[in-house]
Amino acid sequence: MPYRMGKRQAFADRTRQRIVAAAREVVAPGTPATVSAVARKAGVSRVTVYNSIGAKDRLFSALVPAQPRRLSASTARERLHELLRQTSAGWAANPGLFRHLPQPLDSAEEARQIAERLADEDELRPGCSIKEAEDVIAVLTSFSAFDRLHHDGRRTPTVVAEILMRLAGGVLAYHP
């Protein structure tokens, strides 16, 4: 008969939630984000943080709300535009938190896939490699690019996405 954690699992889940909430509080004002600071805030030991969440990078990843991306556009160019809109909207949800998280948050796989599709659809400018396009897409979908343009609401996420799409023109083929 398989072992079931039952009540212990519920307790572990609540502890994990407390740790993540404490980490959010520690990171948001720009306080040095250490496992010790998070453990103190959550009222647990550092070992409990490591056992519940894992290493420091996993703790920071747990702070980022899951933003499932469904890129439904048919062409690679439209998919890139959709990705820029979705990432801008996601970053706008809590820029104060994201500003203090270590960068970059992982989007490399998505950037590579879109770069490959752009190449397959002959949408890259002449001389632009897939790797260059992947790197540019990763930069354009980064929080730092968003934050610089959004600047605490100076521009809406939609406007930021449009600016980022124009910047993507550096790797895209020109179509008059």
Short mmCIF file of C-alpha atoms in Angstrom, two decimals:
data_model
loop_
_atom_site.label_atom_id
_atom_site.label_comp_id
_atom_site.label_asym_id
_atom_site.label_seq_id
_atom_site.Cartn_x
_atom_site.Cartn_y
_atom_site.Cartn_z
CA MET A 1 0.00 0.00 0.00
CA PRO A 2 1.48 3.38 -1.00
CA TYR A 3 2.26 5.86 1.76
CA ARG A 4 0.06 8.96 1.82
CA MET A 5 1.12 12.09 3.62
CA GLY A 6 -2.46 13.25 4.39
CA LYS A 7 -2.37 15.87 7.16
CA ARG A 8 1.42 16.17 6.89
CA GLN A 9 1.04 17.24 3.24
CA ALA A 10 -1.43 19.97 4.19
CA PHE A 11 1.00 21.23 6.86
CA ALA A 12 3.89 21.16 4.35
CA ASP A 13 1.79 23.09 1.82
CA ARG A 14 0.92 25.78 4.40
CA THR A 15 4.59 26.07 5.39
CA ARG A 16 5.57 26.49 1.73
CA GLN A 17 2.91 29.18 1.27
CA ARG A 18 4.20 31.00 4.37
CA ILE A 19 7.75 30.87 3.03
CA VAL A 20 6.73 32.23 -0.39
CA ALA A 21 4.67 35.01 1.23
CA ALA A 22 7.63 35.91 3.46
CA ALA A 23 9.97 35.95 0.46
CA ARG A 24 7.62 38.34 -1.36
CA GLU A 25 7.66 40.67 1.65
CA VAL A 26 11.45 40.51 1.90
CA VAL A 27 12.08 41.08 -1.82
CA ALA A 28 9.47 43.76 -2.61
CA PRO A 29 11.12 46.73 -0.81
CA GLY A 30 14.55 45.80 -2.13
CA THR A 31 15.81 44.25 1.11
CA PRO A 32 18.74 41.88 0.55
CA ALA A 33 17.02 38.67 -0.41
CA THR A 34 18.76 35.93 1.52
CA VAL A 35 17.40 32.57 2.57
CA SER A 36 18.12 33.59 6.17
CA ALA A 37 16.01 36.76 5.84
CA VAL A 38 13.15 34.79 4.31
CA ALA A 39 13.38 32.09 7.00
CA ARG A 40 13.30 34.72 9.78
CA LYS A 41 10.28 36.43 8.21
CA ALA A 42 8.44 33.08 7.79
CA GLY A 43 9.33 31.92 11.31
CA VAL A 44 11.10 28.78 10.09
CA SER A 45 14.68 27.57 9.86
CA ARG A 46 16.86 27.90 6.76
CA VAL A 47 16.79 24.10 6.48
CA THR A 48 12.99 24.22 6.31
CA VAL A 49 13.21 26.74 3.45
CA TYR A 50 15.62 24.47 1.56
CA ASN A 51 13.51 21.37 2.25
CA SER A 52 10.25 23.08 1.25
CA ILE A 53 11.40 25.07 -1.77
CA GLY A 54 14.95 24.18 -2.65
CA ALA A 55 17.82 26.47 -3.56
CA LYS A 56 17.61 30.27 -3.58
CA ASP A 57 16.90 30.43 -7.33
CA ARG A 58 13.90 28.11 -6.91
CA LEU A 59 12.67 30.31 -4.08
CA PHE A 60 12.74 33.35 -6.36
CA SER A 61 11.08 31.39 -9.16
CA ALA A 62 8.27 30.51 -6.74
CA LEU A 63 7.58 34.25 -6.32
CA VAL A 64 6.66 34.68 -9.94
CA PRO A 65 2.98 33.96 -10.53
CA ALA A 66 2.44 31.26 -13.10
CA GLN A 67 1.58 32.92 -16.38
CA PRO A 68 0.66 30.19 -18.79
CA ARG A 69 1.26 31.49 -22.27
CA ARG A 70 -0.93 30.37 -25.05
CA LEU A 71 0.47 31.69 -28.26
CA SER A 72 -2.36 31.12 -30.68
CA ALA A 73 -1.29 33.35 -33.57
CA SER A 74 -0.63 31.54 -36.81
CA THR A 75 2.50 33.27 -38.13
CA ALA A 76 5.80 33.59 -36.28
CA ARG A 77 5.69 37.39 -36.53
CA GLU A 78 2.21 37.41 -34.95
CA ARG A 79 3.41 34.95 -32.27
CA LEU A 80 6.28 37.28 -31.40
CA HIS A 81 3.88 40.21 -31.12
CA GLU A 82 1.55 38.13 -28.93
CA LEU A 83 4.47 37.05 -26.72
CA LEU A 84 5.54 40.68 -26.26
CA ARG A 85 1.97 41.67 -25.28
CA GLN A 86 1.68 38.78 -22.80
CA THR A 87 5.06 39.34 -21.17
CA SER A 88 4.42 43.09 -20.86
CA ALA A 89 1.06 42.43 -19.20
CA GLY A 90 2.69 39.88 -16.88
CA TRP A 91 5.52 42.22 -15.86
CA ALA A 92 3.00 45.03 -15.27
CA ALA A 93 1.20 42.90 -12.67
CA ASN A 94 3.87 43.57 -10.03
CA PRO A 95 6.84 45.59 -11.26
CA GLY A 96 7.99 46.39 -7.71
CA LEU A 97 8.52 42.70 -7.03
CA PHE A 98 10.11 41.86 -10.38
CA ARG A 99 12.49 44.81 -10.09
CA HIS A 100 14.16 43.13 -7.11
CA LEU A 101 14.28 39.56 -8.37
CA PRO A 102 17.48 38.24 -9.89
CA GLN A 103 17.38 38.35 -13.68
CA PRO A 104 16.84 36.78 -16.11
CA LEU A 105 13.74 34.72 -15.56
CA ASP A 106 13.72 31.83 -17.96
CA SER A 107 12.15 32.35 -21.36
CA ALA A 108 15.01 30.99 -23.46
CA GLU A 109 13.06 28.02 -24.82
CA GLU A 110 10.20 30.22 -26.01
CA ALA A 111 12.62 32.70 -27.60
CA ARG A 112 14.42 29.87 -29.42
CA GLN A 113 11.17 28.40 -30.74
CA ILE A 114 9.95 31.73 -32.08
CA ALA A 115 13.36 32.48 -33.63
CA GLU A 116 13.31 29.10 -35.40
CA ARG A 117 9.78 29.71 -36.68
CA LEU A 118 10.76 33.15 -37.92
CA ALA A 119 13.64 31.55 -39.83
CA ASP A 120 11.38 28.78 -41.21
CA GLU A 121 8.90 31.39 -42.44
CA ASP A 122 11.70 33.51 -43.94
CA GLU A 123 10.84 36.34 -41.55
CA LEU A 124 14.40 37.10 -40.38
CA ARG A 125 16.27 39.97 -42.00
CA PRO A 126 19.07 38.87 -44.34
CA GLY A 127 22.20 38.00 -42.36
CA CYS A 128 20.36 37.53 -39.06
CA SER A 129 21.10 34.16 -37.49
CA ILE A 130 18.62 32.19 -35.42
CA LYS A 131 20.89 32.70 -32.39
CA GLU A 132 20.88 36.49 -32.88
CA ALA A 133 17.09 36.50 -33.21
CA GLU A 134 16.78 34.28 -30.11
CA ASP A 135 19.00 36.65 -28.10
CA VAL A 136 17.10 39.73 -29.24
CA ILE A 137 13.74 38.11 -28.40
CA ALA A 138 15.05 37.14 -24.95
CA VAL A 139 16.15 40.75 -24.33
CA LEU A 140 12.85 42.17 -25.56
CA THR A 141 10.85 39.85 -23.28
CA SER A 142 13.02 40.58 -20.23
CA PHE A 143 11.75 42.51 -17.25
CA SER A 144 14.51 45.10 -17.57
CA ALA A 145 13.41 46.04 -21.11
CA PHE A 146 9.78 46.24 -19.97
CA ASP A 147 10.63 48.21 -16.82
CA ARG A 148 12.66 50.81 -18.69
CA LEU A 149 9.76 51.53 -21.06
CA HIS A 150 6.88 51.12 -18.58
CA HIS A 151 8.56 53.19 -15.84
CA ASP A 152 5.86 52.63 -13.20
CA GLY A 153 2.96 53.30 -15.51
CA ARG A 154 4.36 56.05 -17.72
CA ARG A 155 3.29 53.80 -20.61
CA THR A 156 0.67 51.08 -20.59
CA PRO A 157 1.73 47.44 -21.09
CA THR A 158 0.05 47.53 -24.52
CA VAL A 159 2.09 50.56 -25.60
CA VAL A 160 5.27 48.95 -24.23
CA ALA A 161 4.54 45.81 -26.28
CA GLU A 162 4.14 47.93 -29.42
CA ILE A 163 7.47 49.68 -28.80
CA LEU A 164 9.15 46.31 -28.19
CA MET A 165 7.66 44.98 -31.44
CA ARG A 166 9.14 47.93 -33.32
CA LEU A 167 12.51 47.17 -31.72
CA ALA A 168 12.13 43.56 -32.87
CA GLY A 169 12.30 45.00 -36.38
CA GLY A 170 16.08 44.77 -35.99
CA VAL A 171 15.89 41.03 -36.60
CA LEU A 172 12.75 40.84 -38.72
CA ALA A 173 12.66 40.89 -42.49
CA TYR A 174 11.34 44.11 -43.95
CA HIS A 175 7.97 43.87 -45.72
CA PRO A 176 6.92 47.13 -47.37
#
